[in-house]
Coordinates of C-alpha atoms in Angstrom, one line a residue:
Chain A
X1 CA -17.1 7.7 9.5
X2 CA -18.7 11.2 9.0
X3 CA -17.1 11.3 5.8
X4 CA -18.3 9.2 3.2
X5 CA -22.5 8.4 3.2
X6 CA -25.1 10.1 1.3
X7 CA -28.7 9.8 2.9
X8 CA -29.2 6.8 0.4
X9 CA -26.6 4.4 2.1
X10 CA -24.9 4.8 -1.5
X11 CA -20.9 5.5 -1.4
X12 CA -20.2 9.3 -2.9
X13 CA -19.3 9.1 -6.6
X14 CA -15.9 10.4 -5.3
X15 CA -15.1 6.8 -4.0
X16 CA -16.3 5.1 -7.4
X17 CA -15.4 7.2 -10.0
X18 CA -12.3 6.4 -11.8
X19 CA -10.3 9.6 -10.6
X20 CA -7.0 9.0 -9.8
X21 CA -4.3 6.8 -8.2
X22 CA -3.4 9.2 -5.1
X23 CA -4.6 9.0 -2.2
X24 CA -4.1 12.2 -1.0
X25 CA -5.9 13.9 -4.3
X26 CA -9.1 11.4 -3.3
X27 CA -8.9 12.6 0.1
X28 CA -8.6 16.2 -0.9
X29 CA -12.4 15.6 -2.1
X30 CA -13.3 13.4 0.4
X31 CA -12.0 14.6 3.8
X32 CA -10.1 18.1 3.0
X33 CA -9.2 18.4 6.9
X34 CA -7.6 14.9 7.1
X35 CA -4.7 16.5 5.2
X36 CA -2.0 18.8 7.3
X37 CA -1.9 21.7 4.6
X38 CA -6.3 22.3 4.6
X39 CA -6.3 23.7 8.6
X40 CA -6.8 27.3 8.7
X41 CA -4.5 28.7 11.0
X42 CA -5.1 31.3 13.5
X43 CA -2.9 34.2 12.5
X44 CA 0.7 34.9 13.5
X45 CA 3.6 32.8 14.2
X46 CA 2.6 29.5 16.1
X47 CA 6.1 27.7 15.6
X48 CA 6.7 27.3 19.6
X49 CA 3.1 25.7 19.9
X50 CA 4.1 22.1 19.4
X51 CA 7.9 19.4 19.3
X52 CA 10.2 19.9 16.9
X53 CA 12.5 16.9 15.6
X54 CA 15.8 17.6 14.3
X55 CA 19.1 15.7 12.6
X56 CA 18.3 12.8 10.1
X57 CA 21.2 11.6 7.8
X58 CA 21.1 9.5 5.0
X59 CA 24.1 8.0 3.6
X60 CA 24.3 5.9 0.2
X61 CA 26.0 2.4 0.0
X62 CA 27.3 -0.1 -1.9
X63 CA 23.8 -2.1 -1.5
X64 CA 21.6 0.7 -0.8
X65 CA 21.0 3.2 1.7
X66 CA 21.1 4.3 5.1
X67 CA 19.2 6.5 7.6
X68 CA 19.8 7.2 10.8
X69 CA 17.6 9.8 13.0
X70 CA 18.4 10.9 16.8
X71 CA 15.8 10.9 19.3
X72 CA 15.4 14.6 21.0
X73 CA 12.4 16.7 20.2
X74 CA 12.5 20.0 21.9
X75 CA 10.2 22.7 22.5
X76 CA 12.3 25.9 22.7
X77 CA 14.8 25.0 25.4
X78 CA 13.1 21.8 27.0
X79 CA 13.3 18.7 25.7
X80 CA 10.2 17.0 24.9
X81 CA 11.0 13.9 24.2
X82 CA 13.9 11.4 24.6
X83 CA 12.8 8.9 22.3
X84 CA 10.7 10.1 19.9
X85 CA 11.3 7.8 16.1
X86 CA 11.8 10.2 12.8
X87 CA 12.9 7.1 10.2
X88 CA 10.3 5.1 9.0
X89 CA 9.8 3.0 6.0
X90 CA 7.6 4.9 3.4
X91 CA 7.3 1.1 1.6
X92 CA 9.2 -2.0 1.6
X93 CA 12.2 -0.3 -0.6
X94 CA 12.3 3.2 0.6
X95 CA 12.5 5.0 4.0
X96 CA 11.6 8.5 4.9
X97 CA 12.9 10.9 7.9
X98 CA 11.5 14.1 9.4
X99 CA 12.4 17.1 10.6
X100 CA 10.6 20.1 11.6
X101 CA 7.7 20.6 13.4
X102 CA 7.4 16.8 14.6
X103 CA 3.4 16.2 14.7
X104 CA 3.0 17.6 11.5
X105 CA 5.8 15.2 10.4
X106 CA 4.2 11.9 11.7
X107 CA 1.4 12.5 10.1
X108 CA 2.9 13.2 7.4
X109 CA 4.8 10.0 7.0
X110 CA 1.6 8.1 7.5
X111 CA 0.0 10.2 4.8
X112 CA 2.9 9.3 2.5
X113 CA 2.7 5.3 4.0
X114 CA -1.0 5.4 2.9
X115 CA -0.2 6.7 -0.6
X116 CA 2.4 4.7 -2.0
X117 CA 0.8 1.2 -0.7
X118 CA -2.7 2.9 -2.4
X119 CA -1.1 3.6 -5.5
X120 CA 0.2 -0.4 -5.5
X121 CA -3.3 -1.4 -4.4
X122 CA -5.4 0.3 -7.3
X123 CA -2.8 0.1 -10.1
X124 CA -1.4 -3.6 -8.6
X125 CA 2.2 -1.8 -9.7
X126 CA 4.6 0.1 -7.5
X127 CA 5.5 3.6 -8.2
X128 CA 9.3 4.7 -9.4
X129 CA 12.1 5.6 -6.4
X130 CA 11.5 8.9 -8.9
X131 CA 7.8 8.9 -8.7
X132 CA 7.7 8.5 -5.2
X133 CA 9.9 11.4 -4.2
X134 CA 7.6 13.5 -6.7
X135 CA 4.8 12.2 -4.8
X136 CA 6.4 13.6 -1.4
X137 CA 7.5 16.7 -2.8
X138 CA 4.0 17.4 -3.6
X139 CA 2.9 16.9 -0.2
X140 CA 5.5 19.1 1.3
X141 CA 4.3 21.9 -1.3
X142 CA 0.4 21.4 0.1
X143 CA 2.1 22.0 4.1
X144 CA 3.6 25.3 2.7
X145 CA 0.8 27.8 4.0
X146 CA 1.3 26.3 7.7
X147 CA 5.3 26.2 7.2
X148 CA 5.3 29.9 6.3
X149 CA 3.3 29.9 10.1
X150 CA 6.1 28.5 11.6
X151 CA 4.9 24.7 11.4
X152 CA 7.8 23.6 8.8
X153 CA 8.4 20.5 8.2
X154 CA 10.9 18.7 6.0
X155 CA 11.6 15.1 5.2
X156 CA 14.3 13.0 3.4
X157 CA 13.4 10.6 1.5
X158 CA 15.9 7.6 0.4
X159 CA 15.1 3.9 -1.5
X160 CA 16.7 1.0 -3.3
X161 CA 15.8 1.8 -6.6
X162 CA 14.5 -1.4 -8.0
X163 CA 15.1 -0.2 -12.1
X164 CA 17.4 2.1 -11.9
X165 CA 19.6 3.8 -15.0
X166 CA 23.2 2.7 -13.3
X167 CA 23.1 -0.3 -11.5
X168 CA 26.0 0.6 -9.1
X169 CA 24.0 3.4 -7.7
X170 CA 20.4 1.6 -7.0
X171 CA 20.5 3.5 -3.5
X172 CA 19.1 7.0 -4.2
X173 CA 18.6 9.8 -1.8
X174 CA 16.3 12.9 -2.1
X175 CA 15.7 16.2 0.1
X176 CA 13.2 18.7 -0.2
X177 CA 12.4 22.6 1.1
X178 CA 9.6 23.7 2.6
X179 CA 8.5 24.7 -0.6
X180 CA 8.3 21.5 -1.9
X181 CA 11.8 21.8 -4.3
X182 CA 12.6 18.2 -5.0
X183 CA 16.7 17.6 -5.3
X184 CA 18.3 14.3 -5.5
X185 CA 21.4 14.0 -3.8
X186 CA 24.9 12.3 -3.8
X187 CA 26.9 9.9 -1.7
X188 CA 25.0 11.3 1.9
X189 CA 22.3 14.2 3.2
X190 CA 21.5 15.3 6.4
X191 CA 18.7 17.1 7.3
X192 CA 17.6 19.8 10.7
X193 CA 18.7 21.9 12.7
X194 CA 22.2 19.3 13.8
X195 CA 22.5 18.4 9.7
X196 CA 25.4 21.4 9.1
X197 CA 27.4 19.0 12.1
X198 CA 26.4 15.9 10.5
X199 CA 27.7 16.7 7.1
X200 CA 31.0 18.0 7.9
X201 CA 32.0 14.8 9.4
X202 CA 30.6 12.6 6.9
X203 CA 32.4 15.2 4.0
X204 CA 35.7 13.9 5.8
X205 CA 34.5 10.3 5.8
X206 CA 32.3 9.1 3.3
X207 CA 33.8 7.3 0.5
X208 CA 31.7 6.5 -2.6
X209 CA 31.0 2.5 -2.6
X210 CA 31.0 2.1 1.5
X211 CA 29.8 -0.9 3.2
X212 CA 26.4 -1.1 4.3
X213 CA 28.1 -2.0 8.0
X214 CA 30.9 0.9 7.5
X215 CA 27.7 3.6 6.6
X216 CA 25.7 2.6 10.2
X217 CA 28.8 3.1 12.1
X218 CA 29.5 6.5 9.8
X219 CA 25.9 7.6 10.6
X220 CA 26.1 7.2 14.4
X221 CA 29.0 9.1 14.3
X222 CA 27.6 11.8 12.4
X223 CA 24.7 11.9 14.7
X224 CA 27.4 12.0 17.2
X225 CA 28.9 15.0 16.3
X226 CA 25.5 16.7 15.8
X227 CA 24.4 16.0 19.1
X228 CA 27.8 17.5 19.9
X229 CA 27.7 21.2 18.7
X230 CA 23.8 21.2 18.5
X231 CA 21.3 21.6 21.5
X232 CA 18.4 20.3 19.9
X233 CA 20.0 16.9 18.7
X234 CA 20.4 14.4 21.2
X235 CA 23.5 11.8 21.7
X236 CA 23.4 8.2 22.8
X237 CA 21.7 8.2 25.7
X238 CA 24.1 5.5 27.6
X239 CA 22.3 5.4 31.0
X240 CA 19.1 5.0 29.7
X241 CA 20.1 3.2 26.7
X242 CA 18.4 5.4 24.0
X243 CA 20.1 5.3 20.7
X244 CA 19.6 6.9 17.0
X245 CA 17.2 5.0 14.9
X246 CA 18.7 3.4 12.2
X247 CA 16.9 1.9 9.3
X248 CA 18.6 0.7 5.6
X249 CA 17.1 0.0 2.5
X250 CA 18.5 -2.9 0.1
X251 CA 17.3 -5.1 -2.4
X252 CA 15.9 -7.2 0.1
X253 CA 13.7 -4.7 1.4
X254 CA 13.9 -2.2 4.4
X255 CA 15.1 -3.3 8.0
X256 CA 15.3 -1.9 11.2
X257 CA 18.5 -1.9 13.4
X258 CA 17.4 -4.3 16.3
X259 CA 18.1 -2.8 19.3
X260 CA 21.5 -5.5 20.3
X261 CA 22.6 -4.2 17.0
X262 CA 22.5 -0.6 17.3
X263 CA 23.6 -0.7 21.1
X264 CA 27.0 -2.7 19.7
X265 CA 27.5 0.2 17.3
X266 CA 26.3 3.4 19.7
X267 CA 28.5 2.2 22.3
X268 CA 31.4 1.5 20.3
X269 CA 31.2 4.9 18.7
X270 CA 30.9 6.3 22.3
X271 CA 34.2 4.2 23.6
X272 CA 36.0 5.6 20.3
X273 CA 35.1 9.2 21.8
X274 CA 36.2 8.7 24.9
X275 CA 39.8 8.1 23.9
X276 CA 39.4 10.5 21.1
X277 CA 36.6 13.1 21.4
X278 CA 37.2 15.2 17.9
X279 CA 36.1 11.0 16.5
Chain B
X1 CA -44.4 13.3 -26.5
X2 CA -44.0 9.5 -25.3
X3 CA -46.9 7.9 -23.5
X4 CA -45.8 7.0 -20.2
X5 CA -47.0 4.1 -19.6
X6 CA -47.4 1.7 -16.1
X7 CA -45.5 -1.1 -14.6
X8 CA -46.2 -2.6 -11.3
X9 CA -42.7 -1.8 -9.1
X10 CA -42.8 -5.8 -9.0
X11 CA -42.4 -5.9 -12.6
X12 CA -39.8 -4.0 -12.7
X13 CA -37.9 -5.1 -10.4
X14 CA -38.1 -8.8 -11.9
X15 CA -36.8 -7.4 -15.0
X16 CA -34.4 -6.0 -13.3
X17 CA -33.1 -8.7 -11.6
X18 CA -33.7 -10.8 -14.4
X19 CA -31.1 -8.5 -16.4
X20 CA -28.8 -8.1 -13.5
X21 CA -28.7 -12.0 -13.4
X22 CA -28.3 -12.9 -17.2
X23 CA -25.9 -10.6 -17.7
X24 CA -23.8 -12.4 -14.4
X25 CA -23.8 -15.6 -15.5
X26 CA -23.2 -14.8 -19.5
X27 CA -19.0 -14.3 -18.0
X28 CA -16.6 -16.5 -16.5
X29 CA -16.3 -18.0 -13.5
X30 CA -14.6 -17.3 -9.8
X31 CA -13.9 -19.4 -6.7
X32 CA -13.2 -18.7 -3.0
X33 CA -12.5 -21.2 -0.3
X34 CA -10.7 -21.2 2.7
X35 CA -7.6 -23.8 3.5
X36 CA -5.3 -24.6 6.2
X37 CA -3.2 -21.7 5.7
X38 CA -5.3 -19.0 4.7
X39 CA -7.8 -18.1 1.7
X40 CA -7.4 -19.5 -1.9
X41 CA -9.2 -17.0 -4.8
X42 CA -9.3 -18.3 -8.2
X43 CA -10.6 -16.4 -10.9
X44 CA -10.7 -18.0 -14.6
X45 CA -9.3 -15.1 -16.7
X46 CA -7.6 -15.1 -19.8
X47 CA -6.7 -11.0 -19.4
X48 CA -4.4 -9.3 -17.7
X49 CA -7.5 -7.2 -16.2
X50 CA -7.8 -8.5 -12.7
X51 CA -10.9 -10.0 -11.0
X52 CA -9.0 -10.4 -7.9
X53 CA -7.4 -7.6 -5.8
X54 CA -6.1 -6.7 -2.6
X55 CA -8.4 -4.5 -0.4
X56 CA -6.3 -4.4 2.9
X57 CA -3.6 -5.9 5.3
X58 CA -6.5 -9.5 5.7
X59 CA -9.3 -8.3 3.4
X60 CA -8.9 -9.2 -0.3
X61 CA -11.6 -8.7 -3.4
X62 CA -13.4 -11.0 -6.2
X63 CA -15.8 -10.0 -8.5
X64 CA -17.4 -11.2 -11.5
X65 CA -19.6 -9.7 -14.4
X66 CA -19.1 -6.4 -15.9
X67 CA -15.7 -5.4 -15.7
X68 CA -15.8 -1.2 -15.7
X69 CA -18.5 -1.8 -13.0
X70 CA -16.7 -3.9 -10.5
X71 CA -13.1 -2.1 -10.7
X72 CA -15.1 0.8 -9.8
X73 CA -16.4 -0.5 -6.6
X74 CA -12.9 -2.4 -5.8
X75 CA -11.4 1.2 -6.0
X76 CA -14.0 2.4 -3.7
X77 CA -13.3 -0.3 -1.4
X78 CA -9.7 0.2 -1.5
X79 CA -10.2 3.9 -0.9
X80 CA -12.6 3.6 1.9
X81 CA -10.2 0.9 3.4
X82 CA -7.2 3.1 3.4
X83 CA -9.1 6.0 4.7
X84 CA -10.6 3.8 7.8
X85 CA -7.2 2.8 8.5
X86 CA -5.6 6.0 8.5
X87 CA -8.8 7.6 10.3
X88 CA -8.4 4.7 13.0
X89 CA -5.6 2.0 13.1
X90 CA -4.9 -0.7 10.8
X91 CA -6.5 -3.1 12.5
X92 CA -9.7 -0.7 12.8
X93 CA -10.4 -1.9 9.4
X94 CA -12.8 -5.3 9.0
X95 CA -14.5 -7.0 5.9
X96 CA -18.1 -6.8 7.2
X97 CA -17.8 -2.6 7.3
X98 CA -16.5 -3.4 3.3
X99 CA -19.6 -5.6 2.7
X100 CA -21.7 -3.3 4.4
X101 CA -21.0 -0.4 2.2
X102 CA -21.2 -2.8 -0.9
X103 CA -24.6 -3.8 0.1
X104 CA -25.5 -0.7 0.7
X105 CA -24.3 1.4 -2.5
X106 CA -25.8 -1.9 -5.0
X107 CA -28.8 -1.8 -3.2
X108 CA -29.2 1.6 -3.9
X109 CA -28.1 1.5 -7.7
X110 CA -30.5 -1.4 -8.2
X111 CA -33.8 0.5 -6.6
X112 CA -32.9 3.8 -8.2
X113 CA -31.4 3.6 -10.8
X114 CA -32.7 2.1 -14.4
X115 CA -30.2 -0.3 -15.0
X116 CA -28.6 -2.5 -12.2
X117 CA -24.7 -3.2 -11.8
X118 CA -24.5 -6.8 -13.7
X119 CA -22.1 -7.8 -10.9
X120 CA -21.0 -10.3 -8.0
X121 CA -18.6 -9.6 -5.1
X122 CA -17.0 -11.8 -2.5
X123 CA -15.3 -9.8 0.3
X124 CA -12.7 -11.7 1.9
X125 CA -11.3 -11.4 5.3
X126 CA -8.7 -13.9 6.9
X127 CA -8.7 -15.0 10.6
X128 CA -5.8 -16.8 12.7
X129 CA -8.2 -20.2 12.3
X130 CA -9.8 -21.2 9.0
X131 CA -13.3 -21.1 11.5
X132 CA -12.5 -17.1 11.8
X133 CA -12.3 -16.6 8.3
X134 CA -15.3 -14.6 6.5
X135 CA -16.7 -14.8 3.4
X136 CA -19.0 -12.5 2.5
X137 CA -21.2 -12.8 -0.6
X138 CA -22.6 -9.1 -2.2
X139 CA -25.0 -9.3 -4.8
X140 CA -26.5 -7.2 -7.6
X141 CA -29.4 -6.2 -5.5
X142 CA -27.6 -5.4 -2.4
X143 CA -28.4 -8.4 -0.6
X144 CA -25.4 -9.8 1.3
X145 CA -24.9 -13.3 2.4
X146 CA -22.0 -14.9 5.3
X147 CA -21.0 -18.0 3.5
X148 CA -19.5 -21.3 5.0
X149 CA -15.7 -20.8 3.9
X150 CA -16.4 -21.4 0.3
X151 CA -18.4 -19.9 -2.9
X152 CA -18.6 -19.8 -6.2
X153 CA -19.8 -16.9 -8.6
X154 CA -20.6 -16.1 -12.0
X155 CA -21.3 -18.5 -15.0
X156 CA -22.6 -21.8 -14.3
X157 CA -21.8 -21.0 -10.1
X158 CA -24.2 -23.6 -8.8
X159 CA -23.0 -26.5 -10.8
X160 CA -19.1 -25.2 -9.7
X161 CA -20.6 -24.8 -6.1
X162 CA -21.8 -28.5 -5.6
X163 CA -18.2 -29.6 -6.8
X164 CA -16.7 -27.4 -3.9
X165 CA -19.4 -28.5 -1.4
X166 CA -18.7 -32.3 -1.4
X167 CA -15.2 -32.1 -1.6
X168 CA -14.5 -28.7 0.8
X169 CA -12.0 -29.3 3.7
X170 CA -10.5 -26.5 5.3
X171 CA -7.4 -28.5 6.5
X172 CA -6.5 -29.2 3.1
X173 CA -2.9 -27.6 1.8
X174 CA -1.9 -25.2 -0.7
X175 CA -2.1 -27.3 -3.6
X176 CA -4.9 -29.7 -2.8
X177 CA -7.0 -26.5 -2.3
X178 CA -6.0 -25.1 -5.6
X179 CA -7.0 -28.6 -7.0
X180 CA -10.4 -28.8 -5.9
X181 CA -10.9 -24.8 -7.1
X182 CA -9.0 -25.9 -10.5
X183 CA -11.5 -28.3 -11.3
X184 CA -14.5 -26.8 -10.0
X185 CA -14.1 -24.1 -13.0
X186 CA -13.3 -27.0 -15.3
X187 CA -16.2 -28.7 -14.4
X188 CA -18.3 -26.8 -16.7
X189 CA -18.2 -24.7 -19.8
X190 CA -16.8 -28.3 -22.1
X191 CA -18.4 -29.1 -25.4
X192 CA -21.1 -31.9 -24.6
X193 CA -20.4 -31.8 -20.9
X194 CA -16.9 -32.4 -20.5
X195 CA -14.7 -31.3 -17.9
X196 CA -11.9 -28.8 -19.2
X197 CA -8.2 -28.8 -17.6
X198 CA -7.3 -25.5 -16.7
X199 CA -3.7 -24.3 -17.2
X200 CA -1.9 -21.5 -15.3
X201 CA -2.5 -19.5 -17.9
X202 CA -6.3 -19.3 -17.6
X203 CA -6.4 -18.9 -14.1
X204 CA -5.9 -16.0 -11.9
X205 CA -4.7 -17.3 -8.6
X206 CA -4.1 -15.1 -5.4
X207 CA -4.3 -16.4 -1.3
X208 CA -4.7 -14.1 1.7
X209 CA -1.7 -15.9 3.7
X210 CA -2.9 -16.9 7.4
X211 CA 0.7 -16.7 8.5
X212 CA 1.9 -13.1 7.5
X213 CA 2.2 -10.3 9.3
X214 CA 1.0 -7.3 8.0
X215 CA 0.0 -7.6 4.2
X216 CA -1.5 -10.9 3.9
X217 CA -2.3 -10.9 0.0
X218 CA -0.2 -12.8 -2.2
X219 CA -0.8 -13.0 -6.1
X220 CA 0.4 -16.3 -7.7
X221 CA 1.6 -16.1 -11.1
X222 CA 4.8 -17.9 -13.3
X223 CA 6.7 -21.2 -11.7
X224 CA 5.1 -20.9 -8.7
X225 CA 1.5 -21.1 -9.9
X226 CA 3.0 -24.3 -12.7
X227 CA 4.3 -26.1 -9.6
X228 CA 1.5 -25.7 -7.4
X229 CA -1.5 -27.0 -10.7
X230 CA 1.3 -29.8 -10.8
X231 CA 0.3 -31.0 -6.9
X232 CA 4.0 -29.8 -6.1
X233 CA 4.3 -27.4 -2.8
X234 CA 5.7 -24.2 -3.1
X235 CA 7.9 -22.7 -0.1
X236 CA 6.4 -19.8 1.7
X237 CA 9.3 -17.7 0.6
X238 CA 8.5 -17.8 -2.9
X239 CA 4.7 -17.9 -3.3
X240 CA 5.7 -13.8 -4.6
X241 CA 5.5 -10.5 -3.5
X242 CA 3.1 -8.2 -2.6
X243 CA 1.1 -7.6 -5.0
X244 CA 3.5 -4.5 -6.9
X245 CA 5.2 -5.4 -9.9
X246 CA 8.1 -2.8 -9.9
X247 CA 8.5 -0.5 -12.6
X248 CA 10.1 -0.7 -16.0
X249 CA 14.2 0.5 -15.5
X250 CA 14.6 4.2 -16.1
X251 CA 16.1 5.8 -19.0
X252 CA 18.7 8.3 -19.3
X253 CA 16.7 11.2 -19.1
X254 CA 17.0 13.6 -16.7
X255 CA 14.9 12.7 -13.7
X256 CA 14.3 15.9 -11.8
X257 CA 12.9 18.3 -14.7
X258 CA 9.4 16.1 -16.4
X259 CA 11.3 16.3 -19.6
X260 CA 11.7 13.0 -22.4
X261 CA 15.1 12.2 -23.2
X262 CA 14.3 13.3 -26.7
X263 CA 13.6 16.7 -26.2
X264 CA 17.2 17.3 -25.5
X265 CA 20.0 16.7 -27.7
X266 CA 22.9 14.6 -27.2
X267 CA 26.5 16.0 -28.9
X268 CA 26.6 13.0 -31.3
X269 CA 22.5 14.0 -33.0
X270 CA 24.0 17.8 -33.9
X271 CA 24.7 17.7 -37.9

């Protein structure tokens, strides 16, 4: 590591001095360019410079919650990737999307990975479904000098909340701005450039309370109808068998979609559209 | 002004270590062996201040001695961990770059400093075979040692270190392990020489799981712990979480301002 070692061999006193539980404060002391927000910028707009990732929705269930991200990144009108993944678990009760300039975003998920399992590793207690989102909505707010540049990027953030005030709602979903505004959100939330398509089909769908089987199949749709009016949102791929990532969060922890599961669902949603294509 | 007077640098280090040393074996007692299905840490502790913590996804942490001096280089090791990990790749991340690091910032606060850290660390790091496993001993004066899948610190650690020796097998279970490290730590500290029963609630019990993916530390606390001292074996599913108790259940207070419910008032306090 460059970082880190004084010429005695001794660490820093930032790495043994009480300080605080984040991560991301200890690394603003200990290596400032490891986070997204410290890079100077060259002047001017650079928002056609790298991938951007679009639609993520988020839909709350009976048991939890629900994500579901397409798979396009584009770079003005090419695509740039067919299968690139914007849901990932943040811990093993919440998951967090991307969307927005998409390198800046991966990094930023495994920024926000490193804090929450750092915060359980020095304090050996997880953090609030509340205090985590805080935690994320601070980290947006450090990106906001390279978002006003053109490198944006915005995630959603959704968990099983494992103490939460009403029971019947222990699946919580949050969404943020570029300037790090934190806003918790009701029944579903899409995010990206596809999310205005995405939430006018769930508006006519969701019902408060719905299965965590009946919300995969509502996301895909969504998706579906993202993908539909929006270029930079991709459909089910069916010939090369690409579909959305789709990830839920319970009280038995997060899980991915295995890929027999979500192809049973993508191409089901895709037979329903060929009969009917308004869904 | 004082007279400054002369002491030979071995002097002083003698009474250094001589400090370092009394003040280490004035506390408890801690125990690390390896088993058939991972490594066992057992920490005689009355407190809910830990001894024993997680470092990374196979590396785990003991210490024993002064307390504000040890949870000050744990939190170092878990920030240096998560920084090599994110810097690299998880798996980037190995016990003998920890123990390194240790050796290297004690030995430095024991030559340079006037008063030595009064502590002893084992750094932990669990293989797919118990024979890949390392233990890594770290001591007040920087000097490190490999040792051979089981040691004992702090206290009375060599009398507790012979008890492990003859009876050390690293195809032993869960609860045959925790046995042998159960009455190691009893085996001393009794009025007249007796040996003391430990209960569950003296002990502070954690393994690093050889079978896990990803996060291999596991604390052991409540029933499982009981069943386990009572030679009973737990199933894998239940030997707990990671190690994250979960928050207290909110309150109705509004979540998104910082407010406390109090500082708003509800129709039924207006007089």
């Amino acid at each position: 590591m460059a970082t880190g070692f004084d010429p005695s061999g001794r660490l820093p006193d930032f790495f043994t001095n009480t300080g605080t539980s984040s991560f991301t404060q200890f690394l603003s002391q200990a290596a400032p360019e490891m986070l997204p927000g410290r890079r100077p910028l060259p002047p001017g707009l650079s928002g056609d410079v790298a991938p951007h990732g679009t639609t993520i929705v988020a839909i709350a269930t009976a048991d939890g919650v629900v994500m579901a991200g397409d798979r396009r990144a584009t770079m003005g009108n090419l695509i740039a990737s067919r299968d690139i993944r914007k849901v990932h678990p943040a811990d093993s009760y919440s998951l967090i999307g991307i969307a927005g300039t998409a390198g800046i975003g991966i990094e930023l998920i495994r920024l926000f990975q490193v804090e929450l399992e750092h915060y359980e590793k020095i304090e050996g207690a997880m953090l609030s479904l509340d205090g985590k989102a805080n935690r994320l909505a601070a980290m947006v707010r450090g990106n906001l000098g390279a978002a006003m540049q053109g490198l944006a990027v915005v995630p959603l953030f959704a968990g099983f909340d494992l103490s939460p005030a009403d029971p019947a709602r222990a699946g919580r979903i949050f969404s943020f701005d570029v300037a790090g505004g934190l806003y918790e959100e009701t029944g579903y939330e899409a995010i990206g450039s596809g999310s205005l398509f995405a939430k006018s089909a769930l508006k006519k769908r969701y019902r408060a309370g719905v299965s965590t089987a009946d919300a995969i199949t509502l996301a895909v749709e969504a998706l579906y109808d993202a993908a539909d009016d929006d270029t930079a949102t991709g459909g089910p791929d069916v010939t090369r068998k690409i579909y959305p990532v789709v990830m839920t969060a319970t009280a038995n922890g997060t899980q991915r979609l295995s890929d027999e599961e979500i192809t049973t669902v993508a191409e089901r949603v895709v037979q329903g559209r060929m009969e009917n294509p308004g869904g | 002004m004082a007279m400054q007077f002369y002491a030979s640098p071995e002097q002083v280090q003698r009474d250094r270590s001589e400090y370092a040393r009394k003040g280490i074996a004035r506390g408890r007692s801690a125990v690390v062996l390896t088993y058939e299905g991972g490594i066992l840490l057992v920490a005689e502790n009355i407190t809910t201040l830990r001894k024993i913590s997680e470092i990374y996804d196979k590396i785990a942490f003991a210490a024993v001695g002064r307390y504000n001096e040890f949870e000050s280089l744990r939190r170092a090791g878990v920030r240096m961990a998560d920084m090599l990990g994110l810097s690299y790749d998880r798996r980037d991340v190995t016990g003998r770059a920890l123990a390194n690091a240790y050796t290297q910032t004690l030995g430095a606060i024991f030559s340079e400093t006037q008063k030595p850290y009064e502590v002893e660390l084992c750094v932990a790091q669990v293989g797919a075979t118990p024979e890949a496993d390392e233990l890594y001993r770290v001591t007040y004066d920087g000097s490190v040692m490999d040792e051979p899948g089981f040691m004992a610190m702090g206290g009375q650690a060599e009398a507790i270190s012979n008890v492990l020796r003859e009876r050390h097998d690293t195809a032993a279970d869960l609860q045959t392990a925790l046995a042998l490290a159960a009455e190691a730590l009893g085996s001393v500290g009794g009025e007249n020489g007796q040996t003391r029963t430990l209960t569950a609630k003296q002990l502070e019990v954690a393994v690093l799981d050889r079978r896990r993916q990803g996060r291999a530390f596991r604390r052991l606390t409540g029933t499982a712990l009981t069943t386990l001292l009572g030679h009973e074996s737990v199933p894998e599913a239940e030997l707990g979480d990671v190690d994250a108790a979960p928050p207290a259940p909110g309150e109705a207070k509004p979540t998104i301002s910082a407010a406390s419910s109090d500082t708003e008032e509800t129709p039924d306090e207006k007089s």
